[in-house]
mmCIF file of C-alpha atoms in Angstrom:
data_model
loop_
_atom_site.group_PDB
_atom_site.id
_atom_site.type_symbol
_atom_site.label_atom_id
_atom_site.label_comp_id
_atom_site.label_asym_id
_atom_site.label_seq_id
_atom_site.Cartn_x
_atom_site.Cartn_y
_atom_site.Cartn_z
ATOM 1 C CA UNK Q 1 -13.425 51.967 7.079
ATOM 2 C CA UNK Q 2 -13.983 49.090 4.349
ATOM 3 C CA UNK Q 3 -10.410 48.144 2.833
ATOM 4 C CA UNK Q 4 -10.604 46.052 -0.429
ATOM 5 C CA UNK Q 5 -7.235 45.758 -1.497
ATOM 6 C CA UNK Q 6 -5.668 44.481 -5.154
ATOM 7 C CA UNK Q 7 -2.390 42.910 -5.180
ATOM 8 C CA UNK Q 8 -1.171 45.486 -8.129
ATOM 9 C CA UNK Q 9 -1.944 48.692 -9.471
ATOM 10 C CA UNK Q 10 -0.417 47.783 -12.977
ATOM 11 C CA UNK Q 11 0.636 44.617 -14.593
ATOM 12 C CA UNK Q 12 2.073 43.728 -17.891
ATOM 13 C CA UNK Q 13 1.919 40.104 -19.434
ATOM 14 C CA UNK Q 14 2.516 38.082 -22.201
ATOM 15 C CA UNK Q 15 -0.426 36.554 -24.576
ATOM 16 C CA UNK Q 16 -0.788 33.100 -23.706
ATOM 17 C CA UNK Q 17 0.303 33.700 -20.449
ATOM 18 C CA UNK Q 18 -2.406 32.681 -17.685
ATOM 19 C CA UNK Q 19 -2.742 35.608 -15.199
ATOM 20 C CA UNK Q 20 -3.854 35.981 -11.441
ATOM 21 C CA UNK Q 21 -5.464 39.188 -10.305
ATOM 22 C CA UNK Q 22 -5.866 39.199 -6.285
ATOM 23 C CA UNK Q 23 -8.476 40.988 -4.148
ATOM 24 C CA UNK Q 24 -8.595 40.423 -0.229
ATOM 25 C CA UNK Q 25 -11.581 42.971 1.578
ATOM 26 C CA UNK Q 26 -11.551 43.205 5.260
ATOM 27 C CA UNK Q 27 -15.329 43.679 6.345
ATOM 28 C CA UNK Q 28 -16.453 40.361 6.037
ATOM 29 C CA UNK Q 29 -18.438 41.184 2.999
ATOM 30 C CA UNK Q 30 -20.603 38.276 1.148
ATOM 31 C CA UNK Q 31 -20.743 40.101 -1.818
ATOM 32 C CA UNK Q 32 -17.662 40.633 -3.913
ATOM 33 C CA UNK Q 33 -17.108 41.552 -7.679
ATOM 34 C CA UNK Q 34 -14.987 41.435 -10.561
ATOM 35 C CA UNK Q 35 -15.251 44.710 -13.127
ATOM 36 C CA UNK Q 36 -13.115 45.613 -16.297
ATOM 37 C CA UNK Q 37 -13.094 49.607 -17.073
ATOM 38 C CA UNK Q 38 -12.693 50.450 -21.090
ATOM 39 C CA UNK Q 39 -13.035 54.331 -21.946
ATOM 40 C CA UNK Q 40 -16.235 54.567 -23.607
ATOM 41 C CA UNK Q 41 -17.391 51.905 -22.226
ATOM 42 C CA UNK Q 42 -17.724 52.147 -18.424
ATOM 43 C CA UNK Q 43 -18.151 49.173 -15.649
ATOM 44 C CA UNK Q 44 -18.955 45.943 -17.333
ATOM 45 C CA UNK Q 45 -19.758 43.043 -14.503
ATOM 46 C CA UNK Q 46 -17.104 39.542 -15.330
ATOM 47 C CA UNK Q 47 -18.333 37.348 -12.037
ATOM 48 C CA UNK Q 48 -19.381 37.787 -8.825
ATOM 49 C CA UNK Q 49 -19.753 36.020 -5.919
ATOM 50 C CA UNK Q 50 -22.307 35.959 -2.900
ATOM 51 C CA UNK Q 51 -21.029 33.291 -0.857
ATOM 52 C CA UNK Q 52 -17.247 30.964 -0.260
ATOM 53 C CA UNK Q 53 -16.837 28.777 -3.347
ATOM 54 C CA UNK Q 54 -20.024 30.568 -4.889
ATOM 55 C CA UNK Q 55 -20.067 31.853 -8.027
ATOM 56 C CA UNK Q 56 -22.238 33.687 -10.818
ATOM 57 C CA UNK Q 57 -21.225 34.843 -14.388
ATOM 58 C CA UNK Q 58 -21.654 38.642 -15.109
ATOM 59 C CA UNK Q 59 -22.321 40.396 -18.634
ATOM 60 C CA UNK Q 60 -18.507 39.055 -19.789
ATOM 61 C CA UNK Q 61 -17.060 36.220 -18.047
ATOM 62 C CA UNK Q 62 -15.967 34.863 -21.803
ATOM 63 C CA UNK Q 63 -11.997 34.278 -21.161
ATOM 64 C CA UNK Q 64 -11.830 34.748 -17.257
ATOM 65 C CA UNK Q 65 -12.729 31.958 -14.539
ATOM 66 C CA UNK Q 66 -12.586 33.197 -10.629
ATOM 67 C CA UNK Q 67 -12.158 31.789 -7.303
ATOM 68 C CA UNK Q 68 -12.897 32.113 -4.059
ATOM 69 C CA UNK Q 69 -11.607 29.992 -1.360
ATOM 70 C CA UNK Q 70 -11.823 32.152 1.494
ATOM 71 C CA UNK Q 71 -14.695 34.850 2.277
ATOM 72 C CA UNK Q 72 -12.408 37.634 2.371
ATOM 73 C CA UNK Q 73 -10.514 36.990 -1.385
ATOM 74 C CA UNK Q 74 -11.862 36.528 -4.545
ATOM 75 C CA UNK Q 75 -9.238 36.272 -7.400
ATOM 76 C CA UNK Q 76 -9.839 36.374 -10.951
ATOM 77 C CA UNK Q 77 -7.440 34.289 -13.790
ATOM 78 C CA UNK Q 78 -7.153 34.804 -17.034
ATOM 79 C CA UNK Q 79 -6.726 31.326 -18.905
ATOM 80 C CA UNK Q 80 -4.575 32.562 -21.752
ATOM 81 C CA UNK Q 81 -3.984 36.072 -21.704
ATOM 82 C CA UNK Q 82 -4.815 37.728 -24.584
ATOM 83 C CA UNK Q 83 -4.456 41.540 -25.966
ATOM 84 C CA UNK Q 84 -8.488 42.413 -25.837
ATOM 85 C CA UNK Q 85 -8.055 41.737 -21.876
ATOM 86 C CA UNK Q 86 -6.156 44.478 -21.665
ATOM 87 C CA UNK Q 87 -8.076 46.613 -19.027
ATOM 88 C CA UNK Q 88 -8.502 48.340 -15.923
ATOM 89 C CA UNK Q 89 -9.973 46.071 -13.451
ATOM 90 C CA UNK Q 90 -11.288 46.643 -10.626
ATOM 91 C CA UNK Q 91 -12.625 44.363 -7.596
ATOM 92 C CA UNK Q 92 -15.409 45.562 -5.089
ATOM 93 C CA UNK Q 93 -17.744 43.937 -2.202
ATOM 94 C CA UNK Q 94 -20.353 44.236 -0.425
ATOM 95 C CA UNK Q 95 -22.706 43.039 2.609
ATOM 96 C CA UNK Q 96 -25.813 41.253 1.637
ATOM 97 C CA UNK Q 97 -28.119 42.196 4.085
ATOM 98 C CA UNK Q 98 -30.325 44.451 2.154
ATOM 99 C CA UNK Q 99 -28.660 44.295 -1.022
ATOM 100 C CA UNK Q 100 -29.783 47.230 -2.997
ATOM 101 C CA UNK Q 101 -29.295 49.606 -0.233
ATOM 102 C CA UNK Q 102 -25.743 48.605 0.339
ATOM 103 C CA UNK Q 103 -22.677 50.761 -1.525
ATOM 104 C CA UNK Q 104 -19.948 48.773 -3.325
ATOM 105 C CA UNK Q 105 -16.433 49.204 -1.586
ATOM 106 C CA UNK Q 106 -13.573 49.395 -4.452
ATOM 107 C CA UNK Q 107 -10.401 48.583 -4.438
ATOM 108 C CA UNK Q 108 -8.316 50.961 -6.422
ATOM 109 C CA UNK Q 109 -8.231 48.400 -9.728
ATOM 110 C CA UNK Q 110 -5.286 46.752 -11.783
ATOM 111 C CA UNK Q 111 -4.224 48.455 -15.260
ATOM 112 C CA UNK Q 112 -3.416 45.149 -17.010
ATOM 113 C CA UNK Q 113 -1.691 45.357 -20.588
ATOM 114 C CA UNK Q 114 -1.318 42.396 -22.563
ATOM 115 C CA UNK Q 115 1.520 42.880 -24.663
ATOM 116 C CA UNK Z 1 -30.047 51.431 -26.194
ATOM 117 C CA UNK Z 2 -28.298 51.681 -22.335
ATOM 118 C CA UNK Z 3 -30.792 50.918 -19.532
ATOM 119 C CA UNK Z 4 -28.472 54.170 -17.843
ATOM 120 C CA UNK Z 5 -27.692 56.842 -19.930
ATOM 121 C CA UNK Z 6 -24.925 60.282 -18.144
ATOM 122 C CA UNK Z 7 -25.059 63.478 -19.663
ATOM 123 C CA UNK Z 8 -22.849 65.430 -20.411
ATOM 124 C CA UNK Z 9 -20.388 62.733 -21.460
ATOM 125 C CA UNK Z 10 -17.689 65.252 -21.002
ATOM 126 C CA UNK Z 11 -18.309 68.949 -18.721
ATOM 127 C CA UNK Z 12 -15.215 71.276 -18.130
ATOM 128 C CA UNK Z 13 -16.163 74.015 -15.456
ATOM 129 C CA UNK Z 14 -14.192 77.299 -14.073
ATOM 130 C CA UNK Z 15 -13.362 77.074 -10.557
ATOM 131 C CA UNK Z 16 -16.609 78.607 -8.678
ATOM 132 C CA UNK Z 17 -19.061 77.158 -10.940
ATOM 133 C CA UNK Z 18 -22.414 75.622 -9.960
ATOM 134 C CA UNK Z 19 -22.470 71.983 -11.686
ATOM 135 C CA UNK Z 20 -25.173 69.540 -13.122
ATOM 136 C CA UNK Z 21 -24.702 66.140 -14.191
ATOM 137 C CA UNK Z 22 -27.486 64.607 -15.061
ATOM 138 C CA UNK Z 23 -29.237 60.514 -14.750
ATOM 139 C CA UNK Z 24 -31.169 58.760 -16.454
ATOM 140 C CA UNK Z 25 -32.696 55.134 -16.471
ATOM 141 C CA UNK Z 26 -35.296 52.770 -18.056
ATOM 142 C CA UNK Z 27 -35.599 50.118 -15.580
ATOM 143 C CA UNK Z 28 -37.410 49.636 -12.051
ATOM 144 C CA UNK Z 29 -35.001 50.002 -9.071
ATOM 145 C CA UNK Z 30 -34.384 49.884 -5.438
ATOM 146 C CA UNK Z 31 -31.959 52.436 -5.433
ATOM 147 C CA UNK Z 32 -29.702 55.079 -7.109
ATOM 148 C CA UNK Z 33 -25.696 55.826 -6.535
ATOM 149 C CA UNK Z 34 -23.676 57.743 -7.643
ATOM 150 C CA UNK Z 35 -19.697 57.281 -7.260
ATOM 151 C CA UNK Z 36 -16.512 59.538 -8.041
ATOM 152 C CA UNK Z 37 -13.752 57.992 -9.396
ATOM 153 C CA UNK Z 38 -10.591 59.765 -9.260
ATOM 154 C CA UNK Z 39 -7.641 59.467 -11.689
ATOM 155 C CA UNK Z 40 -5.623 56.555 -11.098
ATOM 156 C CA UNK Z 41 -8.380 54.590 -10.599
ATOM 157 C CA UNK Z 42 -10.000 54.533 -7.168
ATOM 158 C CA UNK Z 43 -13.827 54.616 -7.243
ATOM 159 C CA UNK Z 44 -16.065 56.114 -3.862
ATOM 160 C CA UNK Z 45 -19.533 55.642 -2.873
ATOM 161 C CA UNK Z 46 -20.873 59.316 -2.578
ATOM 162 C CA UNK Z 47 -24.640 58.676 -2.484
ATOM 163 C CA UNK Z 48 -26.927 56.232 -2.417
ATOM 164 C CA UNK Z 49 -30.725 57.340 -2.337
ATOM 165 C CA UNK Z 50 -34.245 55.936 -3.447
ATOM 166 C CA UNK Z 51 -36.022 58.994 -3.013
ATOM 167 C CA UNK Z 52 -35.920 62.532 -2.891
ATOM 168 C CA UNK Z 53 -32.385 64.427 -1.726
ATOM 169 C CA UNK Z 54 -29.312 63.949 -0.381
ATOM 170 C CA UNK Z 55 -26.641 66.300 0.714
ATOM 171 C CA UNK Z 56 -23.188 66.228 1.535
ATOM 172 C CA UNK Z 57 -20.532 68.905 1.980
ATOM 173 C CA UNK Z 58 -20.837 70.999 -1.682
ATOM 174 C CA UNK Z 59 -22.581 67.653 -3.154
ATOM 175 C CA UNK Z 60 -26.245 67.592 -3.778
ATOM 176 C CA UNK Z 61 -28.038 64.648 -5.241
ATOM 177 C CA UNK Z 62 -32.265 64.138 -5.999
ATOM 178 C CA UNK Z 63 -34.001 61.739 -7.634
ATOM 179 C CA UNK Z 64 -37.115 61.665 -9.248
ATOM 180 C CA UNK Z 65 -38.638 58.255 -9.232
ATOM 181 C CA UNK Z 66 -41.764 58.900 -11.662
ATOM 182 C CA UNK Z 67 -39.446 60.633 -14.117
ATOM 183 C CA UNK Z 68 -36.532 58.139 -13.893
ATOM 184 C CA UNK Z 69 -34.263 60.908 -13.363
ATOM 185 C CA UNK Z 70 -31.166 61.915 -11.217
ATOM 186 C CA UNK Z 71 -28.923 64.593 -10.728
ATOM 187 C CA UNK Z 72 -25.873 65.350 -9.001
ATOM 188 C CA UNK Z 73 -25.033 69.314 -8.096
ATOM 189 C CA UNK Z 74 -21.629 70.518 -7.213
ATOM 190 C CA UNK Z 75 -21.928 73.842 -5.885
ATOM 191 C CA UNK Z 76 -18.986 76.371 -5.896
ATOM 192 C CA UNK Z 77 -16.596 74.170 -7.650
ATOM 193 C CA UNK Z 78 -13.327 73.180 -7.259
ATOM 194 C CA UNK Z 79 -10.064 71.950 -8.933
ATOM 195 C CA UNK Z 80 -10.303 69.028 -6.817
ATOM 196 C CA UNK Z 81 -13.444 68.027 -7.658
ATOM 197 C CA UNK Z 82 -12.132 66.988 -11.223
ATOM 198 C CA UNK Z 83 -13.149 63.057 -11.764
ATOM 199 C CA UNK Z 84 -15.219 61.155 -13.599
ATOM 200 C CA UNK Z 85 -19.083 61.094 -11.738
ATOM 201 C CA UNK Z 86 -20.923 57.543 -12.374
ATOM 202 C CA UNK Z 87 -23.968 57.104 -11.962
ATOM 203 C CA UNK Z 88 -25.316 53.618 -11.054
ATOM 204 C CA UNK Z 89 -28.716 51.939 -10.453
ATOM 205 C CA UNK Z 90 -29.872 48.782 -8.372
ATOM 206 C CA UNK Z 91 -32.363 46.831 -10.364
ATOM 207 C CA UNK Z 92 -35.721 46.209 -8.640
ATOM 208 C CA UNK Z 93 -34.726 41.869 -8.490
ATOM 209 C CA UNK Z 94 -31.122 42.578 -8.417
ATOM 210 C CA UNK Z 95 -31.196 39.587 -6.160
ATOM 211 C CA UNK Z 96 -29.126 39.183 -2.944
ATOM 212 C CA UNK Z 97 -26.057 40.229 -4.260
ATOM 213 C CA UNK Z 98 -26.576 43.861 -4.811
ATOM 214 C CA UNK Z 99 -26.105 44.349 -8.216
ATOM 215 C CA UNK Z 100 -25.852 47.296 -10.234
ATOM 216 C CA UNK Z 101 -26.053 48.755 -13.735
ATOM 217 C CA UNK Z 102 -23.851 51.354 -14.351
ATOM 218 C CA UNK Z 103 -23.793 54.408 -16.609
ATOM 219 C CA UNK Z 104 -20.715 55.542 -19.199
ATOM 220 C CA UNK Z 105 -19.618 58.216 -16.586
ATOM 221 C CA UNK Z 106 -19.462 61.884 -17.034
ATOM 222 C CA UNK Z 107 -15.670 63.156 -17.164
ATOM 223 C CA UNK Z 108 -15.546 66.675 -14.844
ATOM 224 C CA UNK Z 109 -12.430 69.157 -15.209
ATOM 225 C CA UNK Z 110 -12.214 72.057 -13.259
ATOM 226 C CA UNK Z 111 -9.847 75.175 -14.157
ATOM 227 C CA UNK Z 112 -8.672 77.231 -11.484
#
């Protein structure tokens, strides 16, 4: 089974403070994905990646920059935390090989508050 | 207006009760999912189909392509099943990296 693992389920931080949120998948997916989760809201793409050191913006990158050194972990920073980042967020990935046909693997997110 | 709108928004069922949430979306795509997402946070993969139906277990899901329409069926309910149901769509040129346009998610509750 596809593992994507994030390195917290909840996380409190300061404004101002700049933030690392990990995620590390196992299959050897291309295809991996930042999300934030508001209620009312639903799944709003920040970045995703296709390839190592690859990188595209989603529908809100404003405020967040990501990385991805290594195929199987793509992190996401927050520059200077601040309280409208306060979120669920949750990483995913995929295999490219024919890309609409392919499910998204989640991790189990990060409830971030920005205090 | 949302290129995938759920409906209900919000559907509270007795236990034993046949279930429809319903899809349903404005642009071309490849494909259809839909995903459950338990509370505390996890999200799953239940379907993924491009035509016609799928079935798993007590899940049922159809599509109809001309209409732009999905639905997902729970038959004989349960407790468990209580989650929030999202439907999502892959964009005909999503590109190589799969992705997808989600909807707002319908919130299921089950009484026993």
């Amino acid at each position: 089974d596809v593992k994507v693992t994030q390195s917290s389920r909840y996380l409190v931080k300061r404004t101002g403070e700049k933030v690392f949120l990990e995620c590390v998948q196992d299959m050897d997916h291309e295809n991996m994905f930042w999300y934030r989760q508001d209620p009312g809201l639903g799944l709003r793409l920040i970045y995703f990646s296709y390839d190592v050191k690859m990188k595209e913006k989603g529908d809100i990158p404003e405020g967040y920059s990501v990385s991805r050194e290594k195929k199987e972990r793509f992190s996401l920073i927050l520059e200077s935390a601040s309280t409208n980042q306060t979120s669920m967020y949750l990483c995913a990935s995929s295999l490219a090989g024919q890309a609409p046909y392919q499910p998204q693997h989640f991790g189990d997110g990060t409830r971030l508050s920005i205090l | 207006k949302n290129e995938v709108e759920q409906s209900p928004q919000n559907l509270t069922a007795q236990e034993g009760e046949f279930i429809t949430i319903n899809c349903s979306y404005s642009v071309g795509i490849s494909a259809l999912h839909w995903l459950q997402q338990h509370p505390g946070g996890g999200i799953v993969s239940l379907f993924m189909l491009s035509s016609g139906k799928k079935k798993h277990g007590r899940l049922i899901a159809t599509i109809n392509i001309q209409e732009k329409h999905s639905s997902l069926h729970i038959t004989a309910s349960h407790p468990r099943d209580s989650a929030v149901y999202i439907c999502a769509v892959s964009p005909v040129g999503g590109g190589s990296q799969g992705n997808l346009i989600f909807g707002k998610g319908t919130k299921l509750s089950v009484k026993p």
